[in-house]
Amino acid sequence: MFTPVNDNNQARSRKLHGSALVFEKLSALVDLNNIESGIQDIVQKFVPSADEPLLARDTPANLGLLDVTESIKKAASTVAFDMMSYYNGNESGNAVGLLPEPYYWWEAGALFGQMVEYWFYTGDTSYNQVVTNGLLAQVGPQKDFMPPNQTKTEGNDDQAFWAFAAMSAAEMNFPDPPPNQPSWLSLAQAVFNLQTTRWDTTFCGGGLRWQIFAFNKGYDYKNTISNGGFFQLAARLARYTGNDTYADWAVKSWDWLQDSVVFTDDYQIYDGAQMADNCTIPSKIQWTYNVGTMLMGAANMYNYVSSSPRFLSSRHHRWLDTDAFQTNGQPLWRDRVEKLLKGAETFFPQRNIMSEVACEPNQTCNNDQPSFKAYLSRWMAATAQIAPFTEERIMIKLRASAIGAAAQCVGGPNGRTCGRRWYQPEWDGKSGPGEEMSALSVIQANLIQKVKPPVTQQNGGTSQSDPNAGTHSDPTSLLEPLLTRKITTGDRAGAGIITAMVLTGLLGTMWWICF
């Protein structure tokens, strides 16, 4: 397991007595416009007596007041340590860049993307080398995130999550790879370029198939996360580079999705549709990451058109180059962002707390799905920053959800394992890297107002561009040796202290209690 530098395991394992009661009383207040008022009075009324100080060894009485930001960082550090404990790719004999079975390849890419953001939010460099090594180990011989150990079973959505990690590294100025390695930006560009060649008009009028190769189950399915992932990647590349080609593809993919059955008039986003029916019958299951990826892409397009010399003139991606006929695209993308946020209300059924409604209530989530809330959390936070008219609406939900997530991190032998049901104050008995990732994502998302916006090439970005990356990729060249290899499952894609630190940070004050 990965052991970070200077980790204080003993301090992180201490528990806060009565954290469930704190959660129950305080979570009912997060709907208020000013949740920061009257906190001292609330604490005096609702925090029960205990034998140890609120923040255990981190804030004994003689340390005085604790800064809000530092409190959230401490909570994030604790959860990040536990999440990275699932990764053993840095140990001798294990595959670098992969999570152990039964977790799939794509989730490792999502995990590394989460840790890029952890570094950005906290400044903690303990994991940077491991994250860099993990990402670069899976780029593949053609530098496009199609490594030989995965290509046989890789889907478009799987590849997209590794591209998201590389894109975040570029946008956040994560330390660049060594000179003999591809840049973060070029890796994202390679995935984009490769996926444009998979745009399929033979069925359903366009869109990406879920799977890349015909021999994989799902090749006849066009799903939202593959197409929404492509849309998001194109939009982020447009914003970062200022290149209108990416924007044109973003609009093209948005239009196809919005015209399809996966998009309802009130912006409920369904999972996908079978090509056998020419994509006329939707699979109506809804997941947090589907609306999340559309929101992230739309927010980036809103930000992009705010500074682009060209603006969208109509719903159907027609650009006008004559000044007299230019129309400001901001209202268009702002309207889409706002409608997506409204559609996302589906996933906040109780007290503004996020829930994976398709599987959490009945505890039917598989190994993938517990991580989905991590992506909606991170993409909502980014939206609040690059589309700032959404900030108030989003932050209320992120604060409530973080409090709920922290209250779930009270389980397991270590007393701080994170579960799934953020809306209940006791641990639900579930655990895994996805649960930890989701908790980490929503907790550190509450630092979004403390960090700088993502950079661009024109505004501080250091990652080098290669617009032709991926254009010479030939994934079929990797298949011959792979088709003779057997597929394995791995080929497919302290508790109270966390609660205490999150409550301290999110309730927007500086205070300490010694019982």
Short mmCIF file of C-alpha atoms in Angstrom, two decimals, residues 287 358-366 369 420 430:
data_model
loop_
_atom_site.label_atom_id
_atom_site.label_comp_id
_atom_site.label_asym_id
_atom_site.label_seq_id
_atom_site.Cartn_x
_atom_site.Cartn_y
_atom_site.Cartn_z
CA TRP A 287 -26.31 8.32 -13.06
CA ALA A 358 -30.19 4.42 -9.06
CA CYS A 359 -28.40 2.09 -6.66
CA GLU A 360 -27.77 3.59 -3.21
CA PRO A 361 -31.24 3.22 -1.65
CA ASN A 362 -31.32 -0.53 -2.32
CA GLN A 363 -27.55 -0.99 -1.92
CA THR A 364 -27.23 -2.47 -5.40
CA CYS A 365 -24.24 -0.41 -6.60
CA ASN A 366 -21.51 -2.43 -8.30
CA GLN A 369 -20.82 3.08 -9.32
CA ARG A 420 -22.01 5.56 0.35
CA LYS A 430 -19.86 -0.25 2.35
#
